[in-house]
XYZ file of C-alpha atoms in Angstrom:
136
model
C 12.648 -13.463 2.444
C 11.036 -11.485 -0.301
C 8.066 -9.139 -0.534
C 6.066 -12.011 -2.059
C 6.327 -13.844 1.280
C 4.740 -10.955 3.193
C 2.165 -9.425 0.868
C -1.566 -9.238 1.465
C -2.854 -10.676 -1.778
C -6.378 -9.278 -1.751
C -6.162 -5.576 -0.871
C -9.206 -3.349 -0.952
C -9.248 -1.566 -4.302
C -11.556 0.641 -6.320
C -12.499 0.048 -9.916
C -11.379 2.878 -12.184
C -15.010 3.622 -13.088
C -16.185 3.845 -9.437
C -17.975 7.145 -8.778
C -16.354 9.769 -6.557
C -19.070 9.149 -3.946
C -17.827 5.541 -3.556
C -14.241 6.792 -3.295
C -15.215 9.295 -0.599
C -17.164 6.644 1.331
C -14.112 4.371 1.419
C -11.743 7.183 2.395
C -14.085 8.374 5.158
C -13.269 5.232 7.151
C -10.747 6.081 9.890
C -8.307 3.290 9.001
C -8.261 4.049 5.252
C -6.062 6.885 4.010
C -5.329 5.726 0.463
C -7.371 3.809 -2.092
C -5.679 1.929 -4.915
C -7.423 2.198 -8.272
C -7.356 -0.715 -10.705
C -8.569 -1.347 -14.199
C -8.514 -4.878 -15.543
C -6.222 -5.966 -12.694
C -3.683 -3.257 -13.522
C -2.832 -0.568 -10.998
C -3.699 2.784 -12.571
C -3.314 5.075 -9.564
C -4.277 5.895 -6.008
C -6.667 8.351 -4.433
C -6.223 10.108 -1.101
C -8.499 12.409 0.867
C -6.343 15.239 -0.434
C -7.185 14.192 -4.008
C -10.873 14.788 -3.352
C -10.235 18.101 -1.589
C -8.072 19.268 -4.506
C -10.805 18.370 -7.012
C -13.416 20.305 -5.040
C -11.062 23.274 -4.530
C -10.380 23.460 -8.265
C -14.098 23.770 -8.949
C -14.635 20.345 -10.502
C -18.057 18.762 -10.163
C -17.096 15.718 -8.121
C -20.522 14.186 -8.764
C -19.360 13.430 -12.303
C -15.835 12.232 -11.485
C -14.624 8.646 -11.238
C -11.868 7.063 -9.184
C -9.632 7.218 -12.241
C -10.302 10.958 -12.634
C -9.281 11.530 -9.018
C -6.327 9.147 -8.996
C -2.705 10.158 -8.914
C -0.959 7.961 -11.481
C 2.434 8.312 -9.776
C 2.221 5.392 -7.334
C 5.276 4.010 -5.576
C 5.412 0.244 -6.082
C 7.767 -2.649 -5.473
C 8.438 -5.983 -7.147
C 7.332 -9.166 -5.358
C 10.904 -10.450 -5.700
C 12.471 -7.539 -3.776
C 13.926 -8.290 -0.332
C 11.829 -7.254 2.677
C 14.418 -4.747 3.861
C 14.218 -3.025 0.462
C 10.448 -2.632 0.936
C 11.052 -1.009 4.330
C 13.657 1.324 2.822
C 11.237 2.416 0.068
C 8.451 2.945 2.602
C 10.701 5.069 4.818
C 11.997 7.049 1.840
C 8.463 7.904 0.680
C 6.773 8.130 4.093
C 4.437 5.207 3.381
C 2.659 2.825 5.740
C 1.630 0.547 2.850
C 3.321 -0.253 -0.432
C 1.701 -1.624 -3.579
C 3.275 -4.788 -4.977
C 3.121 -5.029 -8.756
C 4.526 -7.194 -11.490
C 4.238 -6.093 -15.088
C 1.782 -3.379 -14.024
C -0.584 -5.884 -12.397
C -1.436 -5.338 -8.751
C -0.510 -8.455 -6.770
C -1.143 -7.039 -3.313
C 0.259 -4.706 -0.690
C 2.739 -4.873 2.158
C 2.259 -2.920 5.371
C 5.090 -1.470 7.440
C 4.177 -2.800 10.891
C 3.742 -6.486 9.964
C 6.843 -6.236 7.777
C 8.973 -4.995 10.672
C 7.633 -7.776 12.904
C 8.343 -10.382 10.232
C 11.915 -9.201 9.731
C 12.555 -9.122 13.481
C 11.207 -12.674 13.878
C 13.572 -13.921 11.184
C 16.674 -12.206 12.574
C 18.917 -14.302 14.818
C 19.486 -12.926 18.334
C 22.638 -10.837 18.848
C 25.783 -12.935 19.455
C 26.188 -11.583 23.012
C 22.642 -12.644 23.985
C 22.310 -16.084 25.546
C 19.403 -18.279 24.474
C 16.632 -18.587 27.098
C 17.315 -21.244 29.730
C 21.095 -21.430 29.086
C 23.418 -20.499 31.962
């Protein structure tokens, strides 16, 4: 199985020109810790709560900033053709719960750690020493 088989194809994203207020509103939701920023379908960065705090701490007027201004351009991504175990390795290596899936710079979707682990475990055959249910 590949990442393409497990990706969520319509992740929540922010347009690069979205105002900082919109970014903060999205990141204030308890289940959202990172917001991907796109421009013309291309992934241009991601914003975290820490990004907003850093902008305020540096004295920037966040009322005039956009998602692109706040975004970190160094986003860890993976190809849709990568194996699922490679996606898990990359997530573990970078401490990520979600991983952006891109091809040619275009954002195709995201994969999340928990569903990925479940999917891999469902596809793995049982250990050789384990009898199938109902066999004695």
